[in-house]
Structure formats: structure tokens, C-alpha cells
Coordinates of C-alpha atoms in Angstrom, one line a residue:
M1 CA -38.2 13.4 -21.6
I2 CA -36.1 10.3 -21.9
S3 CA -34.8 8.2 -19.0
A4 CA -32.7 5.1 -18.3
N5 CA -34.0 3.0 -15.5
N6 CA -31.6 0.4 -13.9
V7 CA -29.8 -0.1 -17.3
T8 CA -27.1 -2.7 -17.3
L9 CA -25.1 -3.7 -20.4
R10 CA -22.7 -6.7 -20.2
L11 CA -20.3 -7.6 -22.9
G12 CA -19.2 -11.1 -22.0
K13 CA -18.1 -11.0 -18.4
K14 CA -17.5 -7.3 -18.4
A15 CA -20.2 -4.9 -17.4
L16 CA -20.0 -1.7 -19.5
F17 CA -22.8 -0.1 -17.5
E18 CA -24.2 -1.2 -14.2
D19 CA -27.7 -0.2 -12.9
V20 CA -27.6 3.2 -14.5
N21 CA -30.5 5.6 -13.6
I22 CA -30.6 9.0 -15.3
K23 CA -33.3 11.3 -16.6
F24 CA -32.9 13.8 -19.4
T25 CA -35.5 16.6 -19.4
E26 CA -36.8 19.0 -21.9
G27 CA -35.0 22.3 -22.5
N28 CA -31.6 21.0 -21.5
C29 CA -28.5 20.0 -23.4
Y30 CA -26.5 17.2 -21.9
G31 CA -22.9 16.6 -22.7
L32 CA -22.0 12.9 -22.4
I33 CA -18.3 12.6 -21.6
G34 CA -15.9 9.8 -20.6
A35 CA -12.6 8.2 -21.5
N36 CA -12.2 6.3 -24.8
G37 CA -13.9 3.0 -24.3
A38 CA -16.2 4.2 -21.5
G39 CA -19.2 3.5 -23.7
K40 CA -20.5 7.0 -24.7
S41 CA -21.6 6.0 -28.3
T42 CA -22.9 2.7 -26.9
F43 CA -25.1 4.5 -24.4
L44 CA -26.5 6.7 -27.1
K45 CA -27.4 3.5 -29.1
I46 CA -29.1 2.2 -26.0
L47 CA -31.1 5.4 -25.6
S48 CA -32.1 5.3 -29.3
K49 CA -33.1 1.6 -28.8
E50 CA -30.8 0.6 -31.7
L51 CA -29.0 -1.5 -29.1
D52 CA -30.7 -3.6 -26.3
S53 CA -29.4 -3.4 -22.8
T54 CA -28.9 -6.6 -20.8
S55 CA -31.4 -5.4 -18.2
G56 CA -33.4 -2.3 -17.4
E57 CA -35.4 -0.1 -19.7
I58 CA -35.4 3.2 -21.6
A59 CA -38.6 5.3 -21.2
I60 CA -39.6 8.0 -23.6
T61 CA -42.6 10.4 -23.1
P62 CA -45.4 9.0 -25.3
G63 CA -45.8 10.8 -28.6
Q64 CA -42.3 12.3 -28.6
R65 CA -40.0 11.9 -31.6
L66 CA -36.4 11.0 -31.2
S67 CA -33.7 11.8 -33.8
F68 CA -30.3 10.2 -33.9
L69 CA -27.3 11.5 -36.0
K70 CA -26.4 8.7 -38.4
Q71 CA -22.8 7.9 -39.3
D72 CA -23.4 5.8 -42.4
H73 CA -22.3 8.1 -45.3
F74 CA -23.4 5.6 -48.0
Q75 CA -26.9 4.7 -46.8
Y76 CA -28.5 7.5 -48.8
D77 CA -26.3 7.5 -51.9
E78 CA -29.3 7.0 -54.3
Y79 CA -31.4 9.8 -52.8
T80 CA -31.3 13.6 -53.4
V81 CA -29.8 15.8 -50.7
M82 CA -33.3 17.3 -50.1
D83 CA -35.0 13.9 -49.6
T84 CA -32.2 12.8 -47.3
V85 CA -32.7 15.7 -45.0
I86 CA -36.5 15.4 -44.9
M87 CA -36.1 11.7 -44.1
G88 CA -35.1 13.0 -40.7
N89 CA -38.8 13.1 -40.0
A90 CA -39.7 9.6 -41.3
R91 CA -43.5 10.1 -41.0
L92 CA -43.5 13.4 -43.0
Y93 CA -41.4 11.8 -45.7
E94 CA -43.8 8.8 -45.9
I95 CA -46.7 11.2 -46.3
M96 CA -44.9 13.1 -49.1
K97 CA -44.2 10.0 -51.0
E98 CA -47.6 8.5 -50.6
K99 CA -49.2 11.8 -51.8
D100 CA -47.0 11.9 -54.8
A101 CA -47.9 8.3 -55.7
I102 CA -51.6 9.0 -55.4
Y103 CA -51.5 12.1 -57.5
A104 CA -49.4 10.3 -60.2
K105 CA -52.2 7.8 -60.7
E106 CA -54.0 7.9 -64.1
D107 CA -57.1 6.2 -62.7
F108 CA -57.7 8.4 -59.7
T109 CA -60.6 7.0 -57.6
D110 CA -62.9 8.4 -55.0
A111 CA -61.0 6.4 -52.4
D112 CA -57.8 7.9 -53.6
G113 CA -59.3 11.4 -53.2
I114 CA -60.4 10.6 -49.6
R115 CA -56.9 9.2 -48.8
A116 CA -55.2 12.2 -50.4
S117 CA -57.4 14.6 -48.3
E118 CA -56.4 12.7 -45.1
L119 CA -52.8 12.9 -46.0
E120 CA -53.0 16.6 -46.9
G121 CA -54.4 17.4 -43.4
E122 CA -51.7 15.5 -41.7
F123 CA -49.1 17.0 -44.0
A124 CA -50.3 20.6 -43.1
D125 CA -50.3 19.7 -39.4
M126 CA -46.7 18.7 -39.6
D127 CA -45.7 21.9 -41.3
G128 CA -45.1 20.0 -44.5
W129 CA -45.5 23.0 -46.8
E130 CA -42.4 24.5 -45.2
A131 CA -40.4 21.3 -45.2
E132 CA -38.1 22.1 -48.2
S133 CA -37.5 25.7 -47.1
N134 CA -36.7 24.5 -43.5
A135 CA -34.3 21.8 -44.9
S136 CA -32.6 24.4 -47.1
M137 CA -32.1 26.7 -44.1
L138 CA -30.4 23.9 -42.2
L139 CA -28.2 23.0 -45.2
N140 CA -27.2 26.6 -45.9
G141 CA -26.4 27.1 -42.2
L142 CA -24.0 24.2 -42.4
G143 CA -22.3 25.4 -45.6
I144 CA -24.1 23.3 -48.2
E145 CA -24.7 25.7 -51.1
T146 CA -28.2 26.0 -52.6
D147 CA -27.2 24.6 -56.0
L148 CA -26.4 21.2 -54.3
H149 CA -29.8 20.8 -52.5
Y150 CA -31.2 18.6 -55.3
S151 CA -28.0 16.8 -56.2
V152 CA -27.7 13.0 -55.6
M153 CA -25.9 12.1 -52.4
K154 CA -23.4 9.8 -54.2
D155 CA -22.0 12.8 -56.2
L156 CA -21.0 14.7 -53.0
T157 CA -17.8 14.5 -50.9
G158 CA -17.6 12.8 -47.6
A159 CA -17.3 16.1 -45.8
Q160 CA -20.5 17.3 -47.5
K161 CA -22.3 14.1 -46.6
V162 CA -21.4 14.6 -42.9
K163 CA -23.1 18.0 -43.0
I164 CA -26.2 16.7 -44.7
L165 CA -26.6 13.8 -42.2
L166 CA -26.4 16.4 -39.4
A167 CA -29.1 18.5 -41.1
Q168 CA -31.2 15.3 -41.3
A169 CA -30.9 14.8 -37.6
L170 CA -31.8 18.4 -36.8
F171 CA -34.7 18.5 -39.3
G172 CA -38.3 18.8 -38.1
N173 CA -37.7 20.0 -34.5
P174 CA -37.4 16.5 -32.9
D175 CA -38.4 16.2 -29.2
I176 CA -35.2 14.3 -28.3
L177 CA -32.0 14.9 -30.3
L178 CA -29.0 12.5 -29.9
L179 CA -25.8 13.6 -31.5
D180 CA -22.6 11.5 -31.6
E181 CA -19.6 13.7 -32.4
P182 CA -21.6 16.2 -34.5
T183 CA -18.6 18.5 -35.0
N184 CA -16.4 15.9 -36.7
H185 CA -15.3 17.1 -40.2
L186 CA -17.2 20.4 -39.7
D187 CA -15.3 23.6 -40.4
L188 CA -15.2 26.3 -37.7
D189 CA -18.0 28.3 -39.4
A190 CA -20.3 25.3 -39.5
I191 CA -19.5 24.5 -35.8
A192 CA -20.4 28.1 -34.8
W193 CA -23.7 27.8 -36.7
L194 CA -24.5 24.5 -34.9
E195 CA -23.6 26.0 -31.5
E196 CA -26.2 28.8 -32.1
F197 CA -28.8 26.3 -33.3
L198 CA -28.4 24.1 -30.2
I199 CA -28.3 27.1 -27.8
N200 CA -31.8 28.1 -29.2
F201 CA -33.1 24.6 -29.4
E202 CA -36.0 24.2 -26.9
N203 CA -36.2 20.4 -26.6
T204 CA -33.8 17.7 -25.2
V205 CA -30.3 17.3 -26.6
I206 CA -27.8 14.6 -25.6
V207 CA -24.4 15.1 -27.3
V208 CA -21.1 13.3 -27.3
S209 CA -18.2 15.5 -28.3
H210 CA -14.4 15.9 -27.8
D211 CA -14.7 19.6 -28.5
R212 CA -14.4 21.4 -25.1
Y213 CA -15.3 24.8 -26.4
F214 CA -18.4 23.4 -28.1
L215 CA -19.5 21.6 -24.8
N216 CA -19.0 24.8 -22.9
K217 CA -21.1 26.8 -25.3
V218 CA -24.1 24.5 -25.7
C219 CA -24.4 22.3 -22.5
T220 CA -26.5 23.0 -19.5
H221 CA -25.5 19.7 -17.9
I222 CA -22.6 17.2 -18.1
A223 CA -23.2 13.4 -17.8
D224 CA -19.9 11.8 -16.9
I225 CA -19.4 8.1 -17.6
D226 CA -16.7 6.5 -15.4
Y227 CA -16.4 2.9 -14.2
G228 CA -19.8 1.9 -15.6
K229 CA -21.7 4.7 -13.7
I230 CA -23.1 8.0 -14.9
Q231 CA -22.9 11.0 -12.7
L232 CA -24.9 14.1 -13.6
Y233 CA -23.6 17.6 -13.0
A234 CA -25.4 20.9 -13.6
G235 CA -23.4 23.3 -15.8
N236 CA -21.0 23.1 -18.7
Y237 CA -17.8 21.2 -19.3
D238 CA -15.5 23.7 -17.3
F239 CA -18.0 23.6 -14.4
W240 CA -17.9 19.8 -14.4
Y241 CA -14.1 19.8 -14.4
E242 CA -13.9 22.2 -11.5
S243 CA -16.7 20.4 -9.6
S244 CA -15.3 17.0 -10.1
Q245 CA -11.8 18.1 -9.0
L246 CA -13.3 19.9 -6.0
M247 CA -15.2 16.8 -5.0
I248 CA -12.0 14.7 -5.1
R249 CA -10.1 17.3 -3.0
Q250 CA -12.9 17.5 -0.4
M251 CA -13.0 13.6 -0.2
K252 CA -9.2 13.5 0.3
E253 CA -9.3 16.2 3.0
A254 CA -12.2 14.5 4.8
N255 CA -10.3 11.2 4.7
K256 CA -7.2 12.9 6.0
K257 CA -9.2 14.2 9.0
K258 CA -10.7 10.7 9.5
E259 CA -7.3 9.1 9.4
E260 CA -6.0 11.6 12.0
K261 CA -9.0 10.8 14.2
I262 CA -8.5 7.0 13.7
K263 CA -4.8 7.4 14.8
E264 CA -5.8 9.4 17.8
L265 CA -8.4 6.8 18.9
Q266 CA -6.1 3.9 18.2
E267 CA -3.4 5.5 20.4
F268 CA -5.8 6.0 23.3
I269 CA -7.1 2.4 23.1
S270 CA -3.6 1.0 22.9
R271 CA -2.5 3.1 25.9
F272 CA -5.5 2.6 28.2
S273 CA -7.3 -0.6 27.3
A274 CA -5.5 -2.5 30.1
N275 CA -6.2 0.4 32.6
A276 CA -9.3 -0.5 34.8
S277 CA -10.1 3.2 35.5
K278 CA -10.0 4.0 31.7
S279 CA -11.6 0.8 30.4
K280 CA -15.0 2.4 29.8
Q281 CA -13.5 5.2 27.9
A282 CA -11.4 2.8 25.8
T283 CA -14.5 0.7 25.0
S284 CA -16.3 3.9 24.0
R285 CA -13.5 4.8 21.7
K286 CA -13.5 1.3 20.2
K287 CA -17.1 1.8 19.2
A288 CA -16.4 5.3 17.8
L289 CA -13.5 3.8 15.8
E290 CA -15.7 1.1 14.3
K291 CA -18.1 3.8 13.0
I292 CA -15.5 5.7 11.1
Q293 CA -15.5 4.8 7.4
L294 CA -13.1 6.2 4.9
D295 CA -14.6 7.4 1.6
E296 CA -13.6 5.2 -1.3
I297 CA -11.8 7.4 -3.9
R298 CA -11.5 5.5 -7.1
P299 CA -9.0 7.0 -9.6
S300 CA -10.6 8.0 -12.8
S301 CA -10.5 5.7 -15.8
R302 CA -9.2 8.7 -17.8
K303 CA -5.5 8.7 -18.8
Y304 CA -3.7 11.8 -20.0
P305 CA -0.7 11.5 -22.3
Y306 CA 2.2 13.9 -21.8
I307 CA 3.0 15.9 -24.9
D308 CA 6.1 18.1 -24.8
F309 CA 7.6 19.4 -28.1
R310 CA 11.3 20.3 -27.4
P311 CA 13.3 21.8 -30.3
N312 CA 16.9 20.5 -30.6
R313 CA 18.1 24.0 -31.6
E314 CA 16.8 27.6 -31.1
I315 CA 15.2 29.2 -34.1
G316 CA 16.6 32.3 -35.7
N317 CA 14.8 35.5 -36.9
E318 CA 14.4 34.3 -40.5
V319 CA 11.8 31.5 -40.5
L320 CA 9.7 31.4 -43.7
T321 CA 9.2 33.6 -46.7
V322 CA 6.3 32.7 -49.1
E323 CA 6.1 34.7 -52.3
G324 CA 3.3 34.4 -54.9
I325 CA 2.4 30.7 -54.4
S326 CA -0.4 29.5 -56.6
K327 CA -1.8 26.0 -57.2
T328 CA -4.5 24.7 -59.5
I329 CA -5.9 21.2 -58.9
D330 CA -8.4 19.5 -61.3
G331 CA -9.1 22.9 -62.9
V332 CA -9.8 24.7 -59.6
K333 CA -7.5 27.4 -58.4
V334 CA -6.9 26.3 -54.8
L335 CA -4.2 28.9 -53.9
D336 CA -3.9 32.2 -55.6
N337 CA -0.8 34.3 -55.3
L338 CA -0.2 33.7 -51.6
S339 CA 2.6 35.8 -49.9
F340 CA 3.5 36.1 -46.3
I341 CA 6.5 36.1 -43.9
L342 CA 6.8 34.2 -40.6
G343 CA 8.9 35.4 -37.7
H344 CA 10.4 33.3 -34.8
D345 CA 7.5 34.1 -32.4
D346 CA 4.6 33.2 -34.8
K347 CA 2.0 30.6 -34.0
V348 CA -0.3 30.8 -37.0
A349 CA -3.7 29.2 -37.2
F350 CA -4.9 28.8 -40.8
V351 CA -8.7 29.1 -40.9
G352 CA -11.4 29.2 -43.5
S353 CA -14.0 26.8 -44.9
N354 CA -11.8 25.5 -47.7
E355 CA -9.9 22.7 -45.9
F356 CA -8.5 21.4 -49.1
A357 CA -6.7 24.7 -49.6
K358 CA -5.1 24.5 -46.2
T359 CA -4.0 20.9 -46.7
T360 CA -2.5 21.9 -50.1
L361 CA -0.5 24.8 -48.7
F362 CA 0.9 22.5 -45.9
K363 CA 1.9 19.9 -48.4
I364 CA 3.7 22.5 -50.4
L365 CA 5.5 23.9 -47.4
S366 CA 6.5 20.4 -46.2
G367 CA 7.9 19.5 -49.6
E368 CA 5.3 16.9 -50.6
M369 CA 3.8 19.0 -53.4
E370 CA 5.2 21.6 -55.8
P371 CA 3.5 24.9 -56.4
D372 CA 2.5 25.9 -60.0
E373 CA 3.9 29.4 -59.4
G374 CA 5.8 31.2 -56.7
T375 CA 8.4 30.2 -54.2
Y376 CA 9.0 29.6 -50.5
K377 CA 12.2 29.6 -48.4
W378 CA 12.8 28.2 -45.0
G379 CA 15.4 29.9 -42.7
V380 CA 18.7 28.2 -42.3
T381 CA 18.1 27.6 -38.6
T382 CA 14.7 25.9 -39.1
S383 CA 13.9 22.2 -39.0
Q384 CA 10.3 21.2 -39.9
S385 CA 8.1 18.3 -38.8
Y386 CA 4.8 17.7 -40.6
F387 CA 1.6 16.2 -39.2
P388 CA -0.6 15.3 -42.3
K389 CA -4.4 15.1 -42.2
D390 CA -4.2 11.8 -43.9
N391 CA -1.6 9.6 -42.2
S392 CA -2.5 6.3 -44.0
R393 CA 0.8 6.2 -46.0
E394 CA 2.8 6.3 -42.7
F395 CA 1.3 3.1 -41.5
D396 CA 1.0 1.1 -44.7
N397 CA 3.8 -1.4 -43.6
D398 CA 4.4 -4.3 -41.2
D399 CA 6.6 -2.4 -38.7
I400 CA 6.0 -2.7 -35.0
I401 CA 5.5 0.5 -33.2
V402 CA 9.0 0.7 -31.6
D403 CA 10.7 0.1 -35.0
W404 CA 8.4 2.5 -36.8
L405 CA 9.3 5.4 -34.4
T406 CA 13.0 4.5 -34.2
Q407 CA 13.5 5.3 -37.8
Y408 CA 12.6 9.0 -37.0
S409 CA 15.0 9.2 -34.0
E410 CA 18.6 10.4 -34.1
I411 CA 19.2 8.2 -31.0
K412 CA 18.5 4.6 -31.9
D413 CA 18.4 3.3 -28.3
V414 CA 15.2 1.2 -27.7
T415 CA 14.8 2.5 -24.2
Y416 CA 15.0 6.1 -25.4
V417 CA 12.4 5.5 -28.1
R418 CA 10.1 3.6 -25.7
G419 CA 10.2 6.7 -23.4
F420 CA 8.4 8.7 -26.1
L421 CA 5.9 6.0 -26.7
G422 CA 5.2 5.8 -22.9
R423 CA 4.4 9.5 -22.9
M424 CA 1.7 8.7 -25.4
L425 CA 0.3 5.8 -23.3
F426 CA 1.9 3.0 -25.3
A427 CA 3.1 0.8 -22.5
G428 CA 4.7 -2.7 -22.3
E429 CA 3.6 -5.0 -25.0
D430 CA 2.0 -2.1 -27.0
G431 CA 5.4 -1.4 -28.4
V432 CA 5.4 -4.6 -30.4
K433 CA 2.0 -4.0 -32.0
K434 CA 2.1 -3.7 -35.8
V435 CA 1.3 -0.2 -36.9
R436 CA -1.0 -1.5 -39.7
V437 CA -3.6 -2.6 -37.1
L438 CA -3.6 0.5 -34.9
S439 CA -6.9 2.4 -34.4
G440 CA -7.3 6.0 -35.7
G441 CA -6.5 7.4 -32.2
E442 CA -3.4 5.2 -31.8
K443 CA -2.1 6.3 -35.1
V444 CA -2.5 10.0 -34.2
R445 CA -0.7 9.4 -30.9
C446 CA 2.2 7.7 -32.9
M447 CA 2.4 10.7 -35.2
L448 CA 2.6 13.0 -32.1
S449 CA 5.4 10.8 -30.8
K450 CA 7.2 11.3 -34.1
L451 CA 6.9 15.1 -33.8
M452 CA 8.2 15.0 -30.3
I453 CA 11.2 12.8 -31.1
S454 CA 12.1 14.8 -34.2
G455 CA 13.3 17.8 -32.1
A456 CA 12.0 20.2 -34.9
N457 CA 11.6 23.9 -34.2
V458 CA 8.8 24.3 -36.7
L459 CA 5.7 22.2 -36.5
I460 CA 3.1 22.0 -39.4
L461 CA -0.1 20.4 -38.0
D462 CA -3.1 19.7 -40.3
E463 CA -6.1 18.9 -38.1
P464 CA -4.1 17.0 -35.4
T465 CA -7.2 16.4 -33.1
D466 CA -9.0 14.1 -35.4
H467 CA -9.6 10.7 -33.7
L468 CA -8.2 11.9 -30.3
D469 CA -10.2 11.7 -27.1
M470 CA -10.7 14.7 -24.8
E471 CA -7.7 13.9 -22.6
S472 CA -5.3 13.6 -25.5
I473 CA -6.7 16.9 -27.0
T474 CA -6.1 18.6 -23.7
A475 CA -2.5 17.3 -23.6
L476 CA -1.9 18.4 -27.2
N477 CA -3.4 21.8 -26.5
N478 CA -1.0 22.3 -23.5
G479 CA 1.9 21.0 -25.6
M480 CA 1.2 23.5 -28.4
I481 CA 0.9 26.4 -25.9
K482 CA 4.3 25.5 -24.3
F483 CA 6.1 24.9 -27.6
P484 CA 8.9 27.5 -27.9
G485 CA 9.2 27.2 -31.7
V486 CA 7.0 28.2 -34.7
L487 CA 3.6 26.7 -35.4
L488 CA 1.6 26.5 -38.6
F489 CA -1.6 24.6 -38.0
S490 CA -5.3 24.1 -38.8
S491 CA -7.8 22.8 -36.3
R492 CA -11.6 22.5 -35.8
D493 CA -11.0 22.8 -32.1
H494 CA -11.9 26.4 -31.2
Q495 CA -10.2 26.2 -27.8
I496 CA -6.9 25.1 -29.4
V497 CA -7.0 27.9 -32.0
Q498 CA -7.9 30.5 -29.4
T499 CA -5.4 29.5 -26.7
T500 CA -2.5 28.8 -29.1
A501 CA -2.5 31.1 -32.1
N502 CA -1.2 34.7 -32.0
R503 CA -1.8 35.2 -35.7
I504 CA -4.7 34.2 -38.0
I505 CA -4.4 33.6 -41.7
E506 CA -7.8 32.9 -43.4
I507 CA -7.7 31.3 -46.8
L508 CA -10.7 32.6 -48.7
P509 CA -12.8 30.6 -51.2
N510 CA -11.0 32.3 -54.1
G511 CA -7.6 31.1 -52.9
S512 CA -6.4 34.4 -51.5
I513 CA -5.7 35.2 -47.8
I514 CA -6.5 37.6 -45.0
D515 CA -3.6 37.9 -42.5
K516 CA -4.1 39.3 -39.0
I517 CA -1.9 39.4 -35.9
T518 CA -4.7 38.7 -33.4
T519 CA -6.4 36.0 -31.3
Y520 CA -9.1 33.9 -32.9
D521 CA -11.9 35.3 -30.8
E522 CA -10.9 38.9 -31.7
Y523 CA -10.6 37.9 -35.3
L524 CA -14.2 36.5 -35.3
E525 CA -15.5 39.5 -33.5
N526 CA -14.0 41.9 -36.0
D527 CA -15.2 39.7 -38.9
E528 CA -18.7 39.7 -37.5
M529 CA -18.6 43.5 -37.1
A530 CA -17.4 43.8 -40.7
R531 CA -20.3 41.6 -41.9
K532 CA -22.8 43.8 -40.0
R533 CA -21.3 46.9 -41.6
T534 CA -21.6 45.4 -45.0
V535 CA -25.2 44.5 -44.4
Y536 CA -25.9 48.0 -43.0
T537 CA -24.2 49.7 -46.0
S538 CA -26.1 47.5 -48.5
H539 CA -29.4 48.4 -46.8
Q540 CA -28.4 52.1 -47.1
F541 CA -27.9 51.7 -50.8
V542 CA -31.3 50.0 -51.1
E543 CA -33.0 52.8 -49.3
E544 CA -31.3 55.4 -51.4
D545 CA -32.1 53.6 -54.6
N546 CA -35.8 53.5 -53.5

């Protein structure tokens, strides 16, 4: 168990948290939610004692081990993948290294033998003999192939390092597990594996995530940070949303009844206060009036942008024809003879573990890259707007936001352009910020403004939820659902894929595709059934061979 007792954190004159009291108990998974800037990551650092609070204390059950997902991708560059994962249990790793050092001695003494015996006992108690196989199981589950398990961390990609640091946090069955955005940069298969891991995890989990589907799958409770307080709700994210909205409605209805009662009492007092025969009744009503207190309903600190993609022209029947596209990059065949045709009703989610292949295809279709072989043709009624995964080139200039967006607008009126920025929560002086200094989330909101102002009837979106908060993701999801044009997109957000796509194209590791007209959940269900059939068939062959 871990608890915060009267925790306050002040940053200058501002109180980020004020007298927070909350208890996290064994066997539960808590989703820590709140608007950007509410202090979710900061609170996790306070719980882990990486950051001291201004007052109050964090209490952890004696003897329990806490594990916190690290975000420093370069901290372990000189270590092997296996060592990095096992470091998740610091004491076990220390024992392993001390044992190795003792056994490597040429002048092995009796004292060394006694110490080695002590270490071996502690090593066995900590399930040390299974450490490497347990670490491998975590790595494989997250999509790190076995031949990389003893590679040096600096030789791996950033996406691979993210998975390895997550395996480190999960390693060794910690009593308390703190996870800050664990699904960032994970593909959908790895996210599904993590969901199952956490569902079966028997200890305490506290997780910050902007993935609504993930929170619904794994959370038993929601801890909502708003205005420096933390309110605990039993249930998953959807239950929290319904409960919080119901609470506000009930408070408003109660206030309405109180206001009606106040008005009734005030009218009686005003009418009869000067009447001697009614004076006692008027006095009684004055006392009753003084006792009525309206509930304080503070508006949430959450702010929802408004995302509405409106095409300038209706799209025709011929949208996109792709024939035999292939692409090899650095000697690796990323796309292999891809062919498909899109119609005017298609909203296509491109899925699969190879994110580079999806990005390559989108770059080709948006005209940023040429295929080695094959062709593609857009219909004459189509207009495309592209949201790249890496938007750094867009903002490598000294433009202010209004000028930056105006260049993409047919209408050059400043008021018109500011309207699109206002929808994305850029108000007032925000419009004169230089784009170079914007945060990751602000840059994404600018890119979404660009897509809206373009009036395109085909949108190509490559991981558009990166850096967005929950409110912006919800708004984007709604905008994608309502969009009357054609969508080609990739996303790690399960809910966006499930609620938006009517067609799934999976790019396989060999660069070919599987193309199905179906929802994402149906696709996963059929894929799982196919895997089970494959396993069953292979078992049959084994039995027959035996």
C-alpha cells in the first residue's frame, strides 16, 4: 500500500496540490487523470519520492518495493538489454554483479566463499535463477525479438528502448508499480500485451495515460486531479466520466430547487415582514433562508478543443488506386508490391507492428517520397491534407502562429484564421507566439488547425494523437467520426481505430498487406481465432508425427 497524507506542493505562489489525502491499495489499478498541467506526472514523482512535497508525507508499507517507469532513453546506453531489464530489481542486480565479481577472483578466500554462500541464498530467495527467462518473457511480450536481448542499448532504436524501459519497470513483480504514459510509442500489439499483463497483475498499479480504451481495460479506480485536489472514483474511465457528469447534474438540480425555495422564502418575507400577525412566520422563514447554502460548482479545469474537418467539395467515386508499390530503404524491403483501391466511403486504419512501413506509405501517397516500383493515382475530385508523424520541419522557422496558419488558408483574413486557432484553444496573445517555441501538444494542435483550414476531402493522418491530452484526443476522435470524406490513418489509440475505421489494412513484417472491410475489434477477434487454429493444426501435425 502507498498513501499520500496531507500532501501540498507549491511552485512559487501557486499550489499545484493542496492537502491531498489518498490511499492506493493492493490488487487495484488506479488511472491518474487530469488536464494538461494538472500535475499528473509531478504527483507520480512525489509518490516515488523523486520529488519532495512542500508539506505532508508519502507512506509505503514497510518492505514493499516500488518500481517507476523511467523516461531517460540514454541512461542505460552502455548496458545490455538483459542487464537493463534486470536492473528493475536493483537489489537482485547488485547480488548478481557481486557474485560475478567474487567468482572471477583468482585468489578466492574462505571469506569470499562465505559471502558467496550468503549471496546465493538471497539470490535463490529472489527467484534469481529465473531472472533472465522472466526478463526475456517480458521483452518478447513487448515485441523485442530474442536476438536483441543481449545487444547493447545504444545500438537500438528509440522505440525499442521505450519497450525495454517498460520491461524494466515490470520486472521482478514490484509491490507498487508507477507508470507514466506506458503506451507511448508502443504499437497496438504491445499495448494489448501490456493490458493483459496489468489485468493479471496482483499488486498496486498507478498509471497516467491518455489512452481511454487502455484505462477502461485495466483500471479498477480513477483518481481525478482537478484544481489541486484528487477525487477517487471506483470503476474505469467511462464509469468516472458518467459518474462525474451525473454528480454535476445532481448538484445543479439541487441548486435549482434551493434557488426556488430561496425565492419563495424571500417573497414571503418581503410581503409579510411588516405584518404584525405574520411577523413570527416571517422571522422563522428568515432563519430558514439563512440555513440554505448553494453547492459550489466549480467548472472543470479541462478544456476541449473543437475539431471539425469540413471538405470544400464533395468527393467522387474514384478516390485512390495503388498498384504494385514497393520501397526498399537501407537494404530493407519496407513495402512489397502493395495494391489496393479506395472508395468514397472508406475510413482506413493502417495497422501492424512496422510503424516505419506505414509512415513510408503515407509519405509516398502524400508526394513526399517516390516508390521504387509501382504507381498510385488520386481521383480528380480529391484533395489531400497530410499529418506527418514528425512535424519538426513545419515549425523550423520564425513565423508567429497566425502567419504560419495563414499560408495554408485560401482566405487570408486574420479574423478568419484566428477562428480556426480559437477552436484549438489558441486564444488572444497565443496567436503571436513563434511556432519554433511551441510545445509538442501545441504543434499538434497547429497541425490539426492546418487540416481543418485546408478543406481537403482526403486526410492522411500518421499517429495524430502523439503529445495530445485526453480532451484533445476525444475531440479529434469525434472530428474523425463526423468527417464526411476519406481517411487513411494510423493510430495507437484503440478507441479511435475502433470507432472510426470501417476498413483495416495490416502491413505485415515482410512488407505485404492484409486488407479487410471490418471494424478493428472484429479484425482482432478473427486474427486471434486464426492464430488459435494455426496452433491447433500444428499440434495435430506433431501428434500425427509422433
